[in-house]
PDB file of C-alpha atoms in Angstrom:
ATOM      1  CA  MET A   1     218.991-168.960-100.113  1.00  0.00           C
ATOM      2  CA  LYS A   2     218.742-168.468-103.426  1.00  0.00           C
ATOM      3  CA  LYS A   3     215.400-168.274-105.324  1.00  0.00           C
ATOM      4  CA  PRO A   4     214.712-171.463-107.637  1.00  0.00           C
ATOM      5  CA  ILE A   5     214.149-170.046-111.408  1.00  0.00           C
ATOM      6  CA  SER A   6     210.710-171.508-113.145  1.00  0.00           C
ATOM      7  CA  LYS A   7     210.961-173.670-116.301  1.00  0.00           C
ATOM      8  CA  THR A   8     208.048-171.278-117.285  1.00  0.00           C
ATOM      9  CA  PRO A   9     208.727-167.798-118.282  1.00  0.00           C
ATOM     10  CA  ARG A  10     206.775-164.716-117.111  1.00  0.00           C
ATOM     11  CA  THR A  11     206.248-163.863-120.752  1.00  0.00           C
ATOM     12  CA  ASP A  12     204.315-167.195-120.717  1.00  0.00           C
ATOM     13  CA  ARG A  13     201.368-165.471-118.111  1.00  0.00           C
ATOM     14  CA  GLN A  14     201.345-162.542-119.848  1.00  0.00           C
ATOM     15  CA  PRO A  15     198.805-161.095-122.035  1.00  0.00           C
ATOM     16  CA  TYR A  16     199.977-160.443-125.485  1.00  0.00           C
ATOM     17  CA  ILE A  17     199.128-158.738-129.588  1.00  0.00           C
ATOM     18  CA  THR A  18     199.429-160.503-132.383  1.00  0.00           C
ATOM     19  CA  ALA A  19     200.143-159.809-135.626  1.00  0.00           C
ATOM     20  CA  GLY A  20     200.410-161.065-138.231  1.00  0.00           C
ATOM     21  CA  PHE A  21     202.642-164.377-137.478  1.00  0.00           C
ATOM     22  CA  THR A  22     204.282-163.162-134.460  1.00  0.00           C
ATOM     23  CA  GLN A  23     203.393-162.771-131.144  1.00  0.00           C
ATOM     24  CA  PHE A  24     204.148-158.796-128.245  1.00  0.00           C
ATOM     25  CA  VAL A  25     203.575-158.408-124.913  1.00  0.00           C
ATOM     26  CA  LYS A  26     202.101-154.964-123.993  1.00  0.00           C
ATOM     27  CA  ILE A  27     205.048-152.307-123.672  1.00  0.00           C
ATOM     28  CA  GLY A  28     204.838-151.848-119.334  1.00  0.00           C
ATOM     29  CA  PHE A  29     205.570-155.578-119.193  1.00  0.00           C
ATOM     30  CA  ALA A  30     208.418-155.342-121.543  1.00  0.00           C
ATOM     31  CA  LYS A  31     209.603-152.387-120.093  1.00  0.00           C
ATOM     32  CA  GLN A  32     209.689-154.088-116.610  1.00  0.00           C
ATOM     33  CA  LEU A  33     211.860-156.124-117.785  1.00  0.00           C
ATOM     34  CA  GLU A  34     214.063-154.186-118.952  1.00  0.00           C
ATOM     35  CA  ARG A  35     214.002-151.970-115.794  1.00  0.00           C
ATOM     36  CA  GLN A  36     214.614-154.972-113.885  1.00  0.00           C
ATOM     37  CA  LEU A  37     217.158-156.391-116.482  1.00  0.00           C
ATOM     38  CA  ALA A  38     219.718-153.372-116.250  1.00  0.00           C
ATOM     39  CA  GLY A  39     219.220-153.421-111.838  1.00  0.00           C
ATOM     40  CA  ALA A  40     220.370-156.908-112.694  1.00  0.00           C
ATOM     41  CA  ASN A  41     223.333-156.823-114.788  1.00  0.00           C
ATOM     42  CA  ASN A  42     224.207-153.267-112.430  1.00  0.00           C
ATOM     43  CA  ARG A  43     224.242-155.459-109.747  1.00  0.00           C
ATOM     44  CA  ILE A  44     226.211-158.414-110.551  1.00  0.00           C
ATOM     45  CA  LYS A  45     228.992-155.450-112.204  1.00  0.00           C
ATOM     46  CA  GLU A  46     229.154-154.477-108.594  1.00  0.00           C
ATOM     47  CA  LEU A  47     229.661-157.613-107.230  1.00  0.00           C
ATOM     48  CA  GLU A  48     232.405-158.418-109.438  1.00  0.00           C
ATOM     49  CA  THR A  49     234.611-155.037-108.149  1.00  0.00           C
ATOM     50  CA  LYS A  50     233.838-155.971-104.793  1.00  0.00           C
ATOM     51  CA  VAL A  51     235.718-160.040-105.936  1.00  0.00           C
ATOM     52  CA  ASN A  52     238.106-157.213-107.455  1.00  0.00           C
ATOM     53  CA  GLU A  53     238.762-156.001-104.481  1.00  0.00           C
ATOM     54  CA  LEU A  54     238.791-159.121-102.454  1.00  0.00           C
ATOM     55  CA  ASN A  55     240.782-160.765-104.201  1.00  0.00           C
ATOM     56  CA  ASP A  56     243.554-158.148-103.874  1.00  0.00           C
ATOM     57  CA  LEU A  57     243.348-158.039-100.262  1.00  0.00           C
ATOM     58  CA  LYS A  58     243.825-161.846-100.428  1.00  0.00           C
ATOM     59  CA  LYS A  59     246.351-161.256-101.975  1.00  0.00           C
ATOM     60  CA  TRP A  60     248.036-158.204-100.892  1.00  0.00           C
ATOM     61  CA  LEU A  61     247.324-159.820 -97.108  1.00  0.00           C
ATOM     62  CA  GLU A  62     249.486-163.146 -98.441  1.00  0.00           C
ATOM     63  CA  GLY A  63     252.754-160.769 -99.380  1.00  0.00           C
ATOM     64  CA  ARG A  64     252.557-159.303 -96.119  1.00  0.00           C
TER      65      ARG A  64
END
């Protein structure tokens, strides 16, 4: 089951620091987002590799 994407980003619910007219989330939260993004990107690469392997297998089976 696919988890629905929130219309309100998690950063909107985080405390922030204001410097001038710019707002920043705390570094711990920013690092957490970076780790999750890197993990998601790695998973996408793994799945793309699997799709390519399955497509190669399909072509091989069709050629038999």
